[in-house]
Amino acid sequence: MSCKGDSNDSPSKRKVVYVYSPQYIETCDSLSKVPNRASMVHSLIEAYGLLQHMGVVKPRVATIEEMAKFHTDAYLEHLHKISQDGDNDDPQSGDFGLGYDCPVVEGIYDYAAAVGGATLTAAQCLLDKRGEVAINWAGGWHHAKNFTSKVMTVSLHKFSPGFFPGTGDLCDTGMGKGRWYAVNVPLDDGIKDDRYFHVFTSVMQEVQALFNPEAVVMQLGADTMAGDPMCSFNMTPVGVAQCLRHVLDWHLPTLLLGGGESGGMEGVGEEKGGTIPLCPLQT
């Protein structure tokens, strides 16, 4: 596959930073919901020769002070407590959203610090202008900025009674100072690439015009993919790449995160497919 004819400002000409270290991948592989997905994603990126087109940056670990800027002390203390033995039966875990959908694993505190630190590393690379696009495919498991008018959040997702996490209704528009700065677009099951791209671009054009963002954080959730265990949407990596290219055409500092609970090749292929538009390939 060739990217001949790319203009100087095309996505494949952007300076891309990829957050990676063997230790980080090993930590991310420990999640029982997505075992070894991080290493499979990295192996595909490496096999396709994409690393030579990106600057590889070693992630740091987030400090407890940094995590406490968003998480409560009680939550962090609980992670510390259960991190030693991976006790998934602690009665307090349910109060913090830990359980079936977010199971406890041994070393969960270290995992949270590693993923948070990797995202902070990627963001710092954008601030330091070391890259125009920064990637942390093992990130994206966190939700923030629902209480501020400085960030507009946009989510296209499945929403139905009993479906985790149970939020994201059309009427959910943010809280406190962030009221009217959250855009939720609930979708029916089975949506395919063309229809999703139409909805995505229609919404994002309005967001760009009204909010005029200075930077973008984009989570490419793997649970949109056809074949995902959630059986929600029917998308392919091609459709995801179309959405990514649309946002990259804004020419803003862009942070890319992974996500979703697919532990199979659907999620792996989606994240590899999200990397390809950023890199000129020759095969």
Coordinates of C-alpha atoms in Angstrom, one line a residue:
M1 CA 0.0 0.0 0.0
S2 CA 1.4 3.4 -0.9
C3 CA 0.6 6.9 0.2
K4 CA 1.8 8.6 -3.0
G5 CA 0.4 12.0 -3.7
D6 CA 0.0 13.0 -0.1
S7 CA 0.2 16.7 0.5
N8 CA 2.6 18.2 3.0
D9 CA -0.1 18.6 5.6
S10 CA -1.7 15.2 5.1
P11 CA -2.1 13.0 8.2
S12 CA 0.8 10.8 7.0
K13 CA 3.2 13.8 7.1
R14 CA 2.4 14.7 10.7
K15 CA 5.0 14.2 13.4
V16 CA 3.6 11.2 15.4
V17 CA 4.6 10.2 18.9
Y18 CA 3.9 6.6 20.1
V19 CA 4.0 6.0 23.9
Y20 CA 5.6 2.6 24.5
S21 CA 7.9 0.5 26.6
P22 CA 8.1 -3.3 27.2
Q23 CA 7.3 -2.8 30.9
Y24 CA 4.2 -0.7 30.1
I25 CA 2.9 -3.3 27.6
E26 CA 3.4 -6.1 30.2
T27 CA 1.4 -4.1 32.8
C28 CA -1.4 -3.5 30.4
D29 CA -1.6 -7.1 29.3
S30 CA -2.5 -8.0 32.9
L31 CA -6.2 -7.0 32.6
S32 CA -8.4 -10.0 32.6
K33 CA -11.0 -8.4 30.3
V34 CA -8.5 -7.8 27.5
P35 CA -5.6 -10.2 28.2
N36 CA -2.5 -9.6 26.0
R37 CA -4.3 -7.1 23.8
A38 CA -1.7 -4.5 24.4
S39 CA 1.1 -6.7 23.2
M40 CA -0.9 -7.9 20.2
V41 CA -1.6 -4.3 19.1
H42 CA 2.1 -3.4 19.5
S43 CA 3.2 -6.6 17.6
L44 CA 1.0 -5.7 14.7
I45 CA 2.2 -2.1 14.6
E46 CA 5.8 -3.4 14.6
A47 CA 5.1 -6.0 11.9
Y48 CA 3.6 -3.4 9.6
G49 CA 6.7 -1.3 9.9
L50 CA 4.9 1.6 11.5
L51 CA 7.4 2.2 14.3
Q52 CA 10.0 3.7 11.8
H53 CA 7.5 6.5 11.0
M54 CA 6.8 7.4 14.7
G55 CA 8.9 8.8 17.5
V56 CA 8.8 6.2 20.3
V57 CA 8.6 7.7 23.8
K58 CA 8.9 5.8 27.1
P59 CA 6.0 6.5 29.4
R60 CA 6.4 7.6 33.0
V61 CA 4.2 6.5 35.9
A62 CA 1.6 9.0 37.3
T63 CA 2.2 10.1 40.9
I64 CA -0.5 9.8 43.5
E65 CA -0.7 13.6 43.6
E66 CA -1.5 13.7 39.8
M67 CA -4.1 11.0 40.1
A68 CA -5.6 12.8 43.1
K69 CA -6.3 15.8 40.9
F70 CA -9.2 13.8 39.5
H71 CA -9.8 10.7 41.7
T72 CA -10.9 10.9 45.3
D73 CA -8.5 10.0 48.1
A74 CA -10.9 7.2 49.2
Y75 CA -10.8 5.6 45.7
L76 CA -7.0 5.7 45.5
E77 CA -6.7 4.3 49.0
H78 CA -9.1 1.5 48.0
L79 CA -7.0 0.7 44.9
H80 CA -3.9 0.5 47.1
K81 CA -5.8 -1.8 49.5
I82 CA -7.0 -4.4 47.0
S83 CA -4.0 -4.1 44.7
Q84 CA -1.9 -6.5 46.8
D85 CA -4.0 -9.6 46.3
G86 CA -6.5 -8.7 43.6
D87 CA -9.5 -9.2 45.9
N88 CA -12.6 -8.9 43.7
D89 CA -14.9 -9.7 46.6
D90 CA -14.2 -6.7 48.8
P91 CA -17.7 -5.3 49.6
Q92 CA -16.5 -1.7 49.1
S93 CA -15.3 -2.3 45.5
G94 CA -18.9 -2.0 44.1
D95 CA -19.1 1.5 45.6
F96 CA -16.1 2.5 43.3
G97 CA -17.4 0.9 40.1
L98 CA -15.3 -2.2 40.4
G99 CA -16.8 -5.6 39.7
Y100 CA -17.9 -7.6 36.7
D101 CA -17.5 -4.9 34.1
C102 CA -14.3 -3.5 35.7
P103 CA -12.8 -6.5 37.6
V104 CA -10.1 -6.2 40.1
V105 CA -6.7 -7.6 39.2
E106 CA -3.5 -8.0 41.3
G107 CA -1.5 -4.8 40.9
I108 CA -4.5 -2.7 39.8
Y109 CA -3.1 0.4 41.4
D110 CA 0.2 0.1 39.5
Y111 CA -1.9 -0.5 36.3
A112 CA -3.9 2.7 36.9
A113 CA -0.7 4.7 37.6
A114 CA 1.0 3.3 34.5
V115 CA -2.0 4.1 32.1
G116 CA -2.5 7.5 33.6
G117 CA 1.2 8.3 33.4
A118 CA 1.3 7.1 29.8
T119 CA -1.5 9.5 28.8
L120 CA 0.2 12.3 30.7
T121 CA 3.4 11.5 28.8
A122 CA 1.6 11.7 25.5
A123 CA -0.1 15.0 26.4
Q124 CA 3.2 16.5 27.5
C125 CA 4.7 15.6 24.1
L126 CA 2.0 17.6 22.4
L127 CA 2.5 20.6 24.8
D128 CA 6.3 20.4 24.1
K129 CA 5.6 20.2 20.4
R130 CA 7.6 16.9 20.2
G131 CA 4.7 15.7 18.1
E132 CA 1.5 16.8 16.4
V133 CA -0.3 13.5 17.1
A134 CA 0.4 11.4 20.3
I135 CA -0.8 7.8 20.7
N136 CA -1.5 5.8 23.9
W137 CA -3.5 2.8 22.6
A138 CA -3.6 1.3 26.1
G139 CA -5.2 4.4 27.5
G140 CA -8.7 5.6 27.3
W141 CA -10.2 3.7 30.3
H142 CA -10.9 6.9 32.2
H143 CA -13.6 9.5 32.1
A144 CA -13.1 13.1 33.1
K145 CA -13.9 16.8 32.5
N146 CA -17.6 16.5 33.0
F147 CA -17.7 19.5 35.3
T148 CA -15.9 22.2 33.2
S149 CA -16.7 24.5 30.4
K150 CA -13.1 24.3 29.2
V151 CA -13.6 20.9 27.6
M152 CA -16.4 19.7 25.4
T153 CA -16.9 16.0 25.5
V154 CA -18.6 14.2 22.6
S155 CA -19.7 10.5 22.7
L156 CA -21.3 8.3 20.1
H157 CA -22.3 5.1 21.7
K158 CA -24.8 2.4 22.5
F159 CA -27.3 3.4 25.2
S160 CA -29.9 1.0 26.5
P161 CA -31.3 0.0 29.9
G162 CA -28.9 -2.3 31.8
F163 CA -26.0 -1.6 29.4
F164 CA -22.8 -0.6 31.1
P165 CA -22.1 2.1 32.2
G166 CA -25.8 3.2 32.1
T167 CA -25.0 6.9 31.2
G168 CA -24.9 8.8 28.0
D169 CA -28.6 9.6 27.4
L170 CA -29.3 12.4 25.0
C171 CA -30.3 14.6 28.0
D172 CA -27.0 14.1 29.7
T173 CA -25.3 17.4 28.9
G174 CA -22.7 17.8 31.6
M175 CA -22.8 19.0 35.2
G176 CA -22.0 22.1 37.2
K177 CA -19.9 24.5 35.1
G178 CA -19.8 21.8 32.4
R179 CA -23.5 22.0 31.8
W180 CA -24.2 22.1 28.0
Y181 CA -20.6 21.1 27.3
A182 CA -21.3 17.3 27.0
V183 CA -22.7 16.0 23.7
N184 CA -24.1 12.4 23.9
V185 CA -25.3 10.7 20.8
P186 CA -27.0 7.3 21.6
L187 CA -27.1 4.9 18.7
D188 CA -29.1 1.8 17.9
D189 CA -27.4 -1.6 17.4
G190 CA -25.9 -2.6 14.1
I191 CA -24.8 0.8 12.7
K192 CA -22.3 0.5 9.9
D193 CA -19.4 2.6 8.6
D194 CA -21.2 4.9 6.2
R195 CA -24.0 5.8 8.6
Y196 CA -21.7 6.2 11.5
F197 CA -19.4 8.4 9.6
H198 CA -22.4 10.6 8.5
V199 CA -23.6 11.0 12.1
F200 CA -20.0 11.6 13.3
T201 CA -19.1 14.3 10.8
S202 CA -22.5 16.0 11.2
V203 CA -22.0 16.3 15.0
M204 CA -18.3 17.1 14.9
Q205 CA -18.7 19.9 12.3
E206 CA -21.1 21.6 14.7
V207 CA -18.8 21.1 17.7
Q208 CA -15.8 22.5 15.8
A209 CA -17.8 25.6 14.7
L210 CA -19.3 26.4 18.1
F211 CA -16.6 25.3 20.5
N212 CA -13.5 26.0 18.3
P213 CA -11.2 23.6 20.2
E214 CA -7.5 24.1 20.6
A215 CA -6.7 20.4 20.9
V216 CA -8.4 17.1 20.6
V217 CA -8.4 13.9 22.7
M218 CA -10.0 11.1 20.7
Q219 CA -10.8 7.7 22.1
L220 CA -11.2 5.0 19.5
G221 CA -13.3 2.4 21.4
A222 CA -12.8 -1.1 20.0
D223 CA -16.4 -2.1 21.0
T224 CA -17.7 -0.4 17.9
M225 CA -16.2 -3.2 15.8
A226 CA -18.2 -5.9 14.0
G227 CA -17.5 -9.1 15.9
D228 CA -17.0 -7.4 19.3
P229 CA -18.4 -9.5 22.2
M230 CA -20.8 -6.6 23.0
C231 CA -22.5 -7.2 19.6
S232 CA -23.4 -3.5 19.4
F233 CA -22.2 -1.9 16.2
N234 CA -21.1 -3.3 12.9
M235 CA -18.1 -1.1 12.0
T236 CA -14.7 -1.9 10.4
P237 CA -11.2 -0.4 10.8
V238 CA -11.9 1.5 7.5
G239 CA -14.8 3.4 9.1
V240 CA -12.8 4.2 12.2
A241 CA -10.0 5.5 10.0
Q242 CA -12.4 7.8 8.1
C243 CA -13.5 9.4 11.4
L244 CA -9.9 9.8 12.5
R245 CA -8.9 11.5 9.2
H246 CA -11.9 13.9 9.6
V247 CA -10.6 15.0 13.0
L248 CA -6.9 15.1 11.8
D249 CA -8.0 17.5 9.0
W250 CA -8.6 20.1 11.8
H251 CA -4.8 20.3 12.1
L252 CA -4.9 20.5 15.9
P253 CA -2.7 18.7 18.5
T254 CA -4.4 15.3 18.8
L255 CA -4.1 12.7 21.5
L256 CA -5.3 9.2 20.5
L257 CA -6.4 6.7 23.1
G258 CA -7.7 3.1 22.9
G259 CA -10.5 1.6 24.9
G260 CA -13.4 -0.9 24.8
E261 CA -13.4 -4.4 26.2
S262 CA -12.8 -6.5 23.1
G263 CA -10.0 -8.9 23.9
G264 CA -10.0 -10.4 20.4
M265 CA -8.5 -9.5 17.1
E266 CA -11.4 -7.0 16.5
G267 CA -9.9 -4.5 19.0
V268 CA -6.4 -5.3 17.9
G269 CA -7.1 -4.6 14.3
E270 CA -9.0 -1.4 15.1
E271 CA -6.1 0.1 16.9
K272 CA -3.6 -1.0 14.3
G273 CA -6.0 0.4 11.7
G274 CA -6.1 3.7 13.6
T275 CA -2.3 3.9 13.4
I276 CA -2.0 3.3 9.6
P277 CA -3.5 6.6 8.4
L278 CA -0.8 8.4 10.3
C279 CA 2.1 6.6 8.7
P280 CA 3.2 6.4 5.0
L281 CA 3.4 2.7 4.1
Q282 CA 5.1 0.8 1.3
T283 CA 4.3 -2.9 0.7

